[in-house]
């Protein structure tokens, strides 16, 4: 049974008056950024706050015979749940899923006041923007007292030729009786592919299904089945659980690498954070599907959830679209990286966090590996090695079908002087927000790497790097190498049984990395930092222009907003890293033309190693006629020739020996750039990039997914063919009818601090901004109007009523 509760949630911010709110909700994104915000550059200078969510809900008449529970998929901040003023649950873990049983506190047919009190004032609690409040879905689980436990179904598939066996084990609630029956069906569309039944014994039911001509799931062919379990008592159906899942096998070893369904796969990976740009950390299903689709279209076949478990919506997208997932538990162990990151309570919280992650992932075929941490230099100590063994063993006890890894920063471990002593008590943030309780952290190593450049590779080869990583590596199924690709060949010889994963790398290093990935069987793939840009960790990948003498500045000053290293910016526009990666992976149909922005031509540049190029896909720079600029053409052809308005600019070598890029210089003039690729002296392909004609304000609606809970609308200054004028920086105000504006903004790396993604007014950046619109669930059309001075543009889109989302049955509240 699934009942949708009536709308009616309110939120009070910092003891203010209650305001209506749609869940999920990120309370941080609407706050005014300021230079004194305690989270500093980590949180992009957003302040924290206190958020009190309230809803009056009437318990059903049969409440005494139902299992009623609130199910939280994620809350950022110290969380307390109260019913009619009585505390019924409390926790502090922003990515843990939590079920709060209500039965002992309800009276059938009577209203109850639900309060969710979230205190998110202790910042920074991470090295990036986290958001605040109930940022992921909250559902009401309304189940029979005897029911199949959600998150309690485990499967193991064994392949035998074209056929296979699916072993299924299901946990049941305490009210289930021995002798109850669980009927299990595997459905391929409307066709029953396999079925079996089992009697309940000791709160469990287990059986095997013989699957003939099994259709396997992989990133290339992401076929999904529906697994249906029915709990029966005395011939009556008591509870039904339906979950989408896939059949696939996983094996890893140093000689065959990663094998999915007995076929060797190389992971073309992207690290991603959890925020969704202009809507902050709010986890809308449409936003998660959109990111996954764009990443897949860009050539990636794998996601690393840096550095926390992925949302259910993102996992659904990876299952459906076809992306492998390395799901990561945490960034922090028992040594702190920021003042309030939970290192002091790590030993008591990690088992529940790990249990939550595994339960969420069990039926998702996209999840192929668990990662238990990231750049935890305490792994160089005996206590850290014991912790690695303990977490790894715990996860294997929950799910032995997937290998376990962790991201090891070899430079960090090489210079580590970590101690086995307990974590210190959290300290108040210092005036300089980048300081942390621990002197040596990922942030400090990033600063050193940016200063030293290629010298860092030498550090990863120090004897201490080998000595301080050997113990932790021995406990893992797959050893994650962060920024240590230069060790692959020597380590493959030194440790012939070690499986190596490039868990984090600079995207500009991919030409060198990929030669090793394809040439060393023990190396199973590479993950670029990052596939999608993110809020916070301000400016680690942003170039500065004419910013003064601080040439080695990595973490940028207020009011910098974004991190900057993304292959996609925070709105979903692809940059130079995508072109380079597709060239390296042999996925370009024609040369990709990008241009260094003319609005910063001639400026003194302060670069960072986390971004190899600031070039963008644009030849529309009105007002910059005659300004000399650099044109970058990415290609795996032998050579490329560049033409401007039919005139030959030059011909350069590309391909693997030249880093897959050719660079040209030319003065800007409107018209058309054409790049011609040559292989063995003959033209193989060509592409073009044109300037915009007469441009005006336009709205462009992206096609929503079938069960979209939001629409993405581009606000652009473009010509009739959709070519954007990159010089347009105009103020635009939006009006929305039939829905709500969830977020509106651009990818400007350092907007004025009074500019908010929660406002209806924003300035276009390089000709565009993105609006995210939430519907009311009715399926009625939503109308969006954009105004700039005397110009008005109108667009209409329809958002269908959202489909039920797992776990089922559940009611969104």
JSON list of N, CA, C and O in Angstrom, two decimals, residues 729-762:
[
{"chain": "A", "resi": 729, "resn": "UNK", "atom": "N", "xyz": [26.19, 39.63, -21.43]},
{"chain": "A", "resi": 729, "resn": "UNK", "atom": "CA", "xyz": [26.10, 39.59, -19.97]},
{"chain": "A", "resi": 729, "resn": "UNK", "atom": "C", "xyz": [24.98, 40.55, -19.58]},
{"chain": "A", "resi": 729, "resn": "UNK", "atom": "O", "xyz": [25.21, 41.71, -19.24]},
{"chain": "A", "resi": 730, "resn": "UNK", "atom": "N", "xyz": [23.76, 40.06, -19.65]},
{"chain": "A", "resi": 730, "resn": "UNK", "atom": "CA", "xyz": [22.59, 40.90, -19.40]},
{"chain": "A", "resi": 730, "resn": "UNK", "atom": "C", "xyz": [21.80, 40.35, -18.23]},
{"chain": "A", "resi": 730, "resn": "UNK", "atom": "O", "xyz": [21.78, 39.14, -17.97]},
{"chain": "A", "resi": 731, "resn": "UNK", "atom": "N", "xyz": [21.16, 41.25, -17.51]},
{"chain": "A", "resi": 731, "resn": "UNK", "atom": "CA", "xyz": [20.32, 40.86, -16.39]},
{"chain": "A", "resi": 731, "resn": "UNK", "atom": "C", "xyz": [18.99, 40.32, -16.90]},
{"chain": "A", "resi": 731, "resn": "UNK", "atom": "O", "xyz": [18.34, 40.95, -17.75]},
{"chain": "A", "resi": 732, "resn": "UNK", "atom": "N", "xyz": [18.60, 39.16, -16.38]},
{"chain": "A", "resi": 732, "resn": "UNK", "atom": "CA", "xyz": [17.36, 38.52, -16.80]},
{"chain": "A", "resi": 732, "resn": "UNK", "atom": "C", "xyz": [16.54, 38.21, -15.57]},
{"chain": "A", "resi": 732, "resn": "UNK", "atom": "O", "xyz": [17.06, 37.74, -14.55]},
{"chain": "A", "resi": 733, "resn": "UNK", "atom": "N", "xyz": [15.24, 38.48, -15.66]},
{"chain": "A", "resi": 733, "resn": "UNK", "atom": "CA", "xyz": [14.30, 38.14, -14.59]},
{"chain": "A", "resi": 733, "resn": "UNK", "atom": "C", "xyz": [13.32, 37.11, -15.11]},
{"chain": "A", "resi": 733, "resn": "UNK", "atom": "O", "xyz": [12.79, 37.25, -16.23]},
{"chain": "A", "resi": 734, "resn": "UNK", "atom": "N", "xyz": [13.05, 36.08, -14.32]},
{"chain": "A", "resi": 734, "resn": "UNK", "atom": "CA", "xyz": [12.14, 35.00, -14.72]},
{"chain": "A", "resi": 734, "resn": "UNK", "atom": "C", "xyz": [10.82, 35.09, -13.97]},
{"chain": "A", "resi": 734, "resn": "UNK", "atom": "O", "xyz": [10.79, 35.45, -12.78]},
{"chain": "A", "resi": 735, "resn": "UNK", "atom": "N", "xyz": [9.74, 34.74, -14.67]},
{"chain": "A", "resi": 735, "resn": "UNK", "atom": "CA", "xyz": [8.43, 34.55, -14.06]},
{"chain": "A", "resi": 735, "resn": "UNK", "atom": "C", "xyz": [7.98, 33.13, -14.38]},
{"chain": "A", "resi": 735, "resn": "UNK", "atom": "O", "xyz": [8.10, 32.68, -15.53]},
{"chain": "A", "resi": 736, "resn": "UNK", "atom": "N", "xyz": [7.47, 32.41, -13.39]},
{"chain": "A", "resi": 736, "resn": "UNK", "atom": "CA", "xyz": [7.06, 31.03, -13.57]},
{"chain": "A", "resi": 736, "resn": "UNK", "atom": "C", "xyz": [5.60, 30.90, -13.15]},
{"chain": "A", "resi": 736, "resn": "UNK", "atom": "O", "xyz": [5.23, 31.31, -12.05]},
{"chain": "A", "resi": 737, "resn": "UNK", "atom": "N", "xyz": [4.78, 30.31, -14.01]},
{"chain": "A", "resi": 737, "resn": "UNK", "atom": "CA", "xyz": [3.38, 30.03, -13.70]},
{"chain": "A", "resi": 737, "resn": "UNK", "atom": "C", "xyz": [3.14, 28.53, -13.79]},
{"chain": "A", "resi": 737, "resn": "UNK", "atom": "O", "xyz": [3.55, 27.89, -14.75]},
{"chain": "A", "resi": 738, "resn": "UNK", "atom": "N", "xyz": [2.50, 27.97, -12.78]},
{"chain": "A", "resi": 738, "resn": "UNK", "atom": "CA", "xyz": [2.19, 26.55, -12.77]},
{"chain": "A", "resi": 738, "resn": "UNK", "atom": "C", "xyz": [3.29, 25.70, -12.16]},
{"chain": "A", "resi": 738, "resn": "UNK", "atom": "O", "xyz": [3.21, 24.47, -12.20]},
{"chain": "A", "resi": 739, "resn": "UNK", "atom": "N", "xyz": [4.31, 26.33, -11.60]},
{"chain": "A", "resi": 739, "resn": "UNK", "atom": "CA", "xyz": [5.39, 25.61, -10.96]},
{"chain": "A", "resi": 739, "resn": "UNK", "atom": "C", "xyz": [6.19, 26.55, -10.08]},
{"chain": "A", "resi": 739, "resn": "UNK", "atom": "O", "xyz": [5.78, 27.69, -9.84]},
{"chain": "A", "resi": 740, "resn": "UNK", "atom": "N", "xyz": [7.32, 26.10, -9.60]},
{"chain": "A", "resi": 740, "resn": "UNK", "atom": "CA", "xyz": [8.17, 26.93, -8.76]},
{"chain": "A", "resi": 740, "resn": "UNK", "atom": "C", "xyz": [9.59, 26.94, -9.33]},
{"chain": "A", "resi": 740, "resn": "UNK", "atom": "O", "xyz": [10.04, 25.96, -9.93]},
{"chain": "A", "resi": 741, "resn": "UNK", "atom": "N", "xyz": [10.28, 28.04, -9.12]},
{"chain": "A", "resi": 741, "resn": "UNK", "atom": "CA", "xyz": [11.66, 28.19, -9.56]},
{"chain": "A", "resi": 741, "resn": "UNK", "atom": "C", "xyz": [12.56, 27.59, -8.49]},
{"chain": "A", "resi": 741, "resn": "UNK", "atom": "O", "xyz": [12.72, 28.14, -7.41]},
{"chain": "A", "resi": 742, "resn": "UNK", "atom": "N", "xyz": [13.16, 26.44, -8.81]},
{"chain": "A", "resi": 742, "resn": "UNK", "atom": "CA", "xyz": [14.02, 25.76, -7.83]},
{"chain": "A", "resi": 742, "resn": "UNK", "atom": "C", "xyz": [15.42, 26.34, -7.80]},
{"chain": "A", "resi": 742, "resn": "UNK", "atom": "O", "xyz": [16.09, 26.26, -6.77]},
{"chain": "A", "resi": 743, "resn": "UNK", "atom": "N", "xyz": [15.87, 26.91, -8.89]},
{"chain": "A", "resi": 743, "resn": "UNK", "atom": "CA", "xyz": [17.20, 27.49, -8.95]},
{"chain": "A", "resi": 743, "resn": "UNK", "atom": "C", "xyz": [17.41, 28.18, -10.27]},
{"chain": "A", "resi": 743, "resn": "UNK", "atom": "O", "xyz": [16.86, 27.77, -11.30]},
{"chain": "A", "resi": 744, "resn": "UNK", "atom": "N", "xyz": [18.20, 29.26, -10.26]},
{"chain": "A", "resi": 744, "resn": "UNK", "atom": "CA", "xyz": [18.45, 30.02, -11.47]},
{"chain": "A", "resi": 744, "resn": "UNK", "atom": "C", "xyz": [19.84, 30.64, -11.34]},
{"chain": "A", "resi": 744, "resn": "UNK", "atom": "O", "xyz": [20.11, 31.36, -10.37]},
{"chain": "A", "resi": 745, "resn": "UNK", "atom": "N", "xyz": [20.72, 30.34, -12.29]},
{"chain": "A", "resi": 745, "resn": "UNK", "atom": "CA", "xyz": [22.05, 30.90, -12.19]},
{"chain": "A", "resi": 745, "resn": "UNK", "atom": "C", "xyz": [22.93, 30.47, -13.34]},
{"chain": "A", "resi": 745, "resn": "UNK", "atom": "O", "xyz": [22.52, 29.72, -14.25]},
{"chain": "A", "resi": 746, "resn": "UNK", "atom": "N", "xyz": [24.16, 30.91, -13.29]},
{"chain": "A", "resi": 746, "resn": "UNK", "atom": "CA", "xyz": [25.13, 30.64, -14.34]},
{"chain": "A", "resi": 746, "resn": "UNK", "atom": "C", "xyz": [26.33, 29.91, -13.75]},
{"chain": "A", "resi": 746, "resn": "UNK", "atom": "O", "xyz": [26.39, 29.63, -12.55]},
{"chain": "A", "resi": 747, "resn": "UNK", "atom": "N", "xyz": [27.32, 29.66, -14.62]},
{"chain": "A", "resi": 747, "resn": "UNK", "atom": "CA", "xyz": [28.54, 28.99, -14.19]},
{"chain": "A", "resi": 747, "resn": "UNK", "atom": "C", "xyz": [29.65, 29.99, -13.87]},
{"chain": "A", "resi": 747, "resn": "UNK", "atom": "O", "xyz": [30.82, 29.61, -13.80]},
{"chain": "A", "resi": 748, "resn": "UNK", "atom": "N", "xyz": [29.31, 31.25, -13.64]},
{"chain": "A", "resi": 748, "resn": "UNK", "atom": "CA", "xyz": [30.31, 32.24, -13.28]},
{"chain": "A", "resi": 748, "resn": "UNK", "atom": "C", "xyz": [31.07, 31.74, -12.05]},
{"chain": "A", "resi": 748, "resn": "UNK", "atom": "O", "xyz": [30.47, 31.41, -11.02]},
{"chain": "A", "resi": 749, "resn": "UNK", "atom": "N", "xyz": [32.40, 31.67, -12.11]},
{"chain": "A", "resi": 749, "resn": "UNK", "atom": "CA", "xyz": [33.13, 31.07, -10.98]},
{"chain": "A", "resi": 749, "resn": "UNK", "atom": "C", "xyz": [33.16, 31.93, -9.74]},
{"chain": "A", "resi": 749, "resn": "UNK", "atom": "O", "xyz": [33.36, 31.41, -8.64]},
{"chain": "A", "resi": 750, "resn": "UNK", "atom": "N", "xyz": [32.94, 33.24, -9.89]},
{"chain": "A", "resi": 750, "resn": "UNK", "atom": "CA", "xyz": [33.06, 34.12, -8.73]},
{"chain": "A", "resi": 750, "resn": "UNK", "atom": "C", "xyz": [32.03, 35.25, -8.82]},
{"chain": "A", "resi": 750, "resn": "UNK", "atom": "O", "xyz": [32.38, 36.43, -8.95]},
{"chain": "A", "resi": 751, "resn": "UNK", "atom": "N", "xyz": [30.74, 34.92, -8.73]},
{"chain": "A", "resi": 751, "resn": "UNK", "atom": "CA", "xyz": [29.72, 35.96, -8.83]},
{"chain": "A", "resi": 751, "resn": "UNK", "atom": "C", "xyz": [29.70, 36.84, -7.59]},
{"chain": "A", "resi": 751, "resn": "UNK", "atom": "O", "xyz": [30.24, 36.46, -6.53]},
{"chain": "A", "resi": 752, "resn": "UNK", "atom": "N", "xyz": [29.09, 38.00, -7.70]},
{"chain": "A", "resi": 752, "resn": "UNK", "atom": "CA", "xyz": [28.96, 38.89, -6.56]},
{"chain": "A", "resi": 752, "resn": "UNK", "atom": "C", "xyz": [28.25, 38.16, -5.43]},
{"chain": "A", "resi": 752, "resn": "UNK", "atom": "O", "xyz": [27.33, 37.37, -5.67]},
{"chain": "A", "resi": 753, "resn": "UNK", "atom": "N", "xyz": [28.64, 38.40, -4.18]},
{"chain": "A", "resi": 753, "resn": "UNK", "atom": "CA", "xyz": [28.08, 37.64, -3.06]},
{"chain": "A", "resi": 753, "resn": "UNK", "atom": "C", "xyz": [26.59, 37.85, -2.85]},
{"chain": "A", "resi": 753, "resn": "UNK", "atom": "O", "xyz": [25.94, 37.01, -2.22]},
{"chain": "A", "resi": 754, "resn": "UNK", "atom": "N", "xyz": [26.02, 38.94, -3.36]},
{"chain": "A", "resi": 754, "resn": "UNK", "atom": "CA", "xyz": [24.59, 39.16, -3.19]},
{"chain": "A", "resi": 754, "resn": "UNK", "atom": "C", "xyz": [23.77, 38.48, -4.27]},
{"chain": "A", "resi": 754, "resn": "UNK", "atom": "O", "xyz": [22.54, 38.54, -4.26]},
{"chain": "A", "resi": 755, "resn": "UNK", "atom": "N", "xyz": [24.43, 37.83, -5.23]},
{"chain": "A", "resi": 755, "resn": "UNK", "atom": "CA", "xyz": [23.73, 37.07, -6.26]},
{"chain": "A", "resi": 755, "resn": "UNK", "atom": "C", "xyz": [23.40, 35.69, -5.69]},
{"chain": "A", "resi": 755, "resn": "UNK", "atom": "O", "xyz": [24.27, 34.99, -5.18]},
{"chain": "A", "resi": 756, "resn": "UNK", "atom": "N", "xyz": [22.14, 35.29, -5.80]},
{"chain": "A", "resi": 756, "resn": "UNK", "atom": "CA", "xyz": [21.70, 34.03, -5.21]},
{"chain": "A", "resi": 756, "resn": "UNK", "atom": "C", "xyz": [21.01, 33.16, -6.25]},
{"chain": "A", "resi": 756, "resn": "UNK", "atom": "O", "xyz": [20.23, 33.66, -7.07]},
{"chain": "A", "resi": 757, "resn": "UNK", "atom": "N", "xyz": [21.29, 31.87, -6.21]},
{"chain": "A", "resi": 757, "resn": "UNK", "atom": "CA", "xyz": [20.60, 30.93, -7.09]},
{"chain": "A", "resi": 757, "resn": "UNK", "atom": "C", "xyz": [19.12, 30.80, -6.73]},
{"chain": "A", "resi": 757, "resn": "UNK", "atom": "O", "xyz": [18.35, 30.24, -7.51]},
{"chain": "A", "resi": 758, "resn": "UNK", "atom": "N", "xyz": [18.73, 31.29, -5.57]},
{"chain": "A", "resi": 758, "resn": "UNK", "atom": "CA", "xyz": [17.33, 31.20, -5.15]},
{"chain": "A", "resi": 758, "resn": "UNK", "atom": "C", "xyz": [16.50, 32.39, -5.65]},
{"chain": "A", "resi": 758, "resn": "UNK", "atom": "O", "xyz": [15.28, 32.39, -5.49]},
{"chain": "A", "resi": 759, "resn": "UNK", "atom": "N", "xyz": [17.13, 33.39, -6.26]},
{"chain": "A", "resi": 759, "resn": "UNK", "atom": "CA", "xyz": [16.43, 34.58, -6.75]},
{"chain": "A", "resi": 759, "resn": "UNK", "atom": "C", "xyz": [15.91, 34.35, -8.17]},
{"chain": "A", "resi": 759, "resn": "UNK", "atom": "O", "xyz": [16.40, 33.48, -8.91]},
{"chain": "A", "resi": 760, "resn": "UNK", "atom": "N", "xyz": [14.95, 35.18, -8.57]},
{"chain": "A", "resi": 760, "resn": "UNK", "atom": "CA", "xyz": [14.41, 35.09, -9.93]},
{"chain": "A", "resi": 760, "resn": "UNK", "atom": "C", "xyz": [15.17, 35.97, -10.92]},
{"chain": "A", "resi": 760, "resn": "UNK", "atom": "O", "xyz": [14.81, 36.04, -12.09]},
{"chain": "A", "resi": 761, "resn": "UNK", "atom": "N", "xyz": [16.22, 36.62, -10.46]},
{"chain": "A", "resi": 761, "resn": "UNK", "atom": "CA", "xyz": [17.01, 37.50, -11.33]},
{"chain": "A", "resi": 761, "resn": "UNK", "atom": "C", "xyz": [18.46, 37.04, -11.32]},
{"chain": "A", "resi": 761, "resn": "UNK", "atom": "O", "xyz": [19.03, 36.72, -10.28]},
{"chain": "A", "resi": 762, "resn": "UNK", "atom": "N", "xyz": [19.05, 36.99, -12.52]},
{"chain": "A", "resi": 762, "resn": "UNK", "atom": "CA", "xyz": [20.44, 36.60, -12.63]},
{"chain": "A", "resi": 762, "resn": "UNK", "atom": "C", "xyz": [21.04, 37.18, -13.90]},
{"chain": "A", "resi": 762, "resn": "UNK", "atom": "O", "xyz": [20.32, 37.45, -14.87]}
]
